[in-house]
Amino acid sequence: MVELAESRYTTLSANETKLNTLKPKEHIVIASIVEAECLANKQYPETAAVFLNRLADKNALQSCVTVEYALGFQRAFLNEEDISIASPYNTYVVSGLPAGPICCVEDASLKAAIRPSEDQSLHFFFYDYLQNEMFFYADYTLFEQEAVASRNRFILEPPVGLQDKINKQTLFGVR
């Protein structure tokens, strides 16, 4: 299995004309975060750009899926206690990448993690569960306004409780 994974990585990276400066293990870790973040429309390049840009700027990754991995369950919205959990996988409390990959990856997420960021301005995104769509932003203030509005819409028409333990892929994944 390891040989197959190495062969797959070698093939994908050899087909890329330009690679970012991360090491192979780091590419796989980023790809796993991207894979877990993308539920329905699989916006891998944009999602990878957000995390690659945060890494380049030495900002915390602050990925909810890494917290969910550390917790062992998913929620529609994490609370303060969740994002404070001590874990080498919690990218709200550790700097840089988590300790390792958090899931298996598709070729598309790995390709997105291998390439340099396609848009250096992207730094923020959220998943709107009611619209089943991801939204990306360069501006934090606009991101925050839109994310709060999305959360408020969710509260008004909740498909699940805010603090329920759920399976996001089943509820919000490809339909």
XYZ file of C-alpha atoms in Angstrom:
175
model
C 0.000 0.000 0.000
C 2.854 2.397 0.817
C 4.472 1.667 -2.545
C 1.174 2.388 -4.305
C 0.814 5.701 -2.462
C 4.386 6.711 -3.286
C 3.855 5.784 -6.938
C 0.628 7.799 -7.069
C 2.330 10.835 -5.525
C 5.305 10.552 -7.899
C 3.010 10.351 -10.928
C 0.890 13.323 -9.844
C 3.854 15.525 -8.949
C 5.730 14.590 -12.147
C 2.771 15.791 -14.223
C 2.815 19.232 -12.582
C 4.865 21.925 -14.297
C 5.290 23.922 -11.098
C 5.325 22.634 -7.523
C 5.089 24.627 -4.300
C 7.886 24.374 -1.749
C 6.255 21.889 0.628
C 7.641 18.405 1.175
C 5.707 15.294 0.053
C 4.358 14.540 3.562
C 3.226 18.172 3.886
C 1.449 17.946 0.526
C -0.440 14.898 1.759
C -1.376 16.573 5.049
C -2.680 19.671 3.222
C -4.511 17.452 0.716
C -6.220 15.603 3.574
C -7.443 18.872 5.087
C -8.656 20.049 1.678
C -10.399 16.711 1.080
C -12.199 16.863 4.420
C -13.220 20.519 3.989
C -14.736 20.049 0.518
C -18.151 18.459 0.899
C -20.269 18.967 -2.190
C -18.760 20.928 -5.035
C -15.148 19.899 -4.448
C -13.502 23.307 -4.805
C -10.073 21.822 -4.172
C -7.835 24.517 -5.758
C -9.518 27.389 -3.909
C -9.543 25.521 -0.604
C -5.893 24.546 -0.989
C -5.073 28.171 -1.838
C -6.539 29.337 1.480
C -4.370 26.944 3.502
C -1.237 27.430 1.391
C -1.626 31.208 1.752
C -2.086 30.920 5.517
C 1.039 28.749 5.743
C 3.030 31.181 3.586
C 1.950 34.083 5.808
C 2.754 32.036 8.937
C -0.876 32.270 10.079
C -2.675 29.495 11.935
C -4.512 27.168 9.567
C -7.644 27.236 11.762
C -9.285 24.335 9.968
C -12.474 23.048 11.565
C -11.954 19.574 10.119
C -8.677 19.196 12.015
C -10.517 19.990 15.239
C -13.217 17.479 14.339
C -10.524 14.881 13.717
C -9.059 15.599 17.155
C -12.504 15.444 18.775
C -13.498 12.253 16.976
C -16.804 13.700 15.777
C -18.246 16.449 13.568
C -20.655 19.298 14.274
C -22.215 21.836 11.946
C -20.571 24.544 14.048
C -17.755 24.105 16.545
C -17.876 25.905 19.894
C -15.081 27.577 21.880
C -14.474 24.458 23.958
C -14.104 22.398 20.772
C -11.523 24.681 19.166
C -9.523 24.825 22.403
C -8.942 21.058 22.648
C -5.294 20.180 23.203
C -4.242 18.014 20.272
C -1.394 17.962 17.747
C -4.160 17.885 15.108
C -5.974 21.028 16.276
C -4.817 23.765 13.913
C -6.472 26.410 16.052
C -3.899 25.763 18.801
C -0.846 24.392 16.941
C 1.113 26.437 14.456
C 1.779 25.054 11.026
C 0.469 21.701 9.910
C -1.198 19.098 12.120
C 0.743 15.993 13.168
C -0.336 14.023 10.100
C -3.056 13.489 7.504
C -6.643 13.415 8.760
C -8.179 11.331 5.949
C -7.496 9.609 2.644
C -7.235 11.902 -0.358
C -8.430 11.933 -3.941
C -6.024 12.809 -6.742
C -7.752 16.190 -7.204
C -7.093 17.305 -3.617
C -3.496 16.101 -3.827
C -2.977 17.992 -7.102
C -4.364 21.136 -5.473
C -1.989 20.729 -2.511
C 1.038 20.152 -4.761
C 0.563 23.229 -6.933
C 1.450 26.745 -5.824
C -1.532 28.762 -4.616
C -3.628 29.844 -7.583
C -4.811 32.964 -5.783
C -2.577 34.565 -3.145
C -5.457 36.787 -1.999
C -7.656 33.985 -0.659
C -7.362 33.602 3.096
C -10.853 32.804 4.371
C -13.773 30.544 3.514
C -16.875 29.010 5.002
C -19.296 26.311 4.011
C -22.933 27.372 3.795
C -24.787 24.199 4.739
C -28.193 25.394 3.537
C -26.863 26.421 0.115
C -24.450 23.457 0.072
C -21.724 25.727 -1.239
C -18.320 27.113 -0.238
C -17.551 30.831 -0.321
C -14.025 32.295 -0.466
C -12.722 35.707 0.603
C -9.621 37.850 0.609
C -11.146 40.347 3.052
C -11.658 39.186 6.652
C -14.418 41.691 7.464
C -16.543 40.618 4.507
C -15.862 36.952 5.284
C -16.944 37.441 8.897
C -20.168 39.260 7.912
C -21.138 36.587 5.398
C -20.221 33.697 7.718
C -22.361 35.162 10.522
C -25.271 35.655 8.103
C -24.907 32.041 6.942
C -24.863 30.768 10.513
C -27.950 32.844 11.357
C -29.822 31.365 8.357
C -28.838 27.908 9.602
C -30.180 28.710 13.077
C -33.521 29.810 11.577
C -33.864 26.668 9.412
C -31.714 24.051 11.144
C -31.470 20.688 9.395
C -29.721 19.506 12.594
C -29.006 20.996 15.998
C -26.033 23.352 16.274
C -24.219 21.100 18.732
C -25.407 17.721 17.414
C -22.746 15.179 16.530
C -23.263 14.553 12.817
C -21.750 13.093 9.664
C -21.274 16.087 7.367
C -20.580 13.942 4.318
C -23.949 12.205 4.713
C -25.920 15.372 5.465
C -24.209 17.936 3.266
C -22.032 16.022 0.803
C -22.638 15.401 -2.873
C -26.338 15.133 -3.618
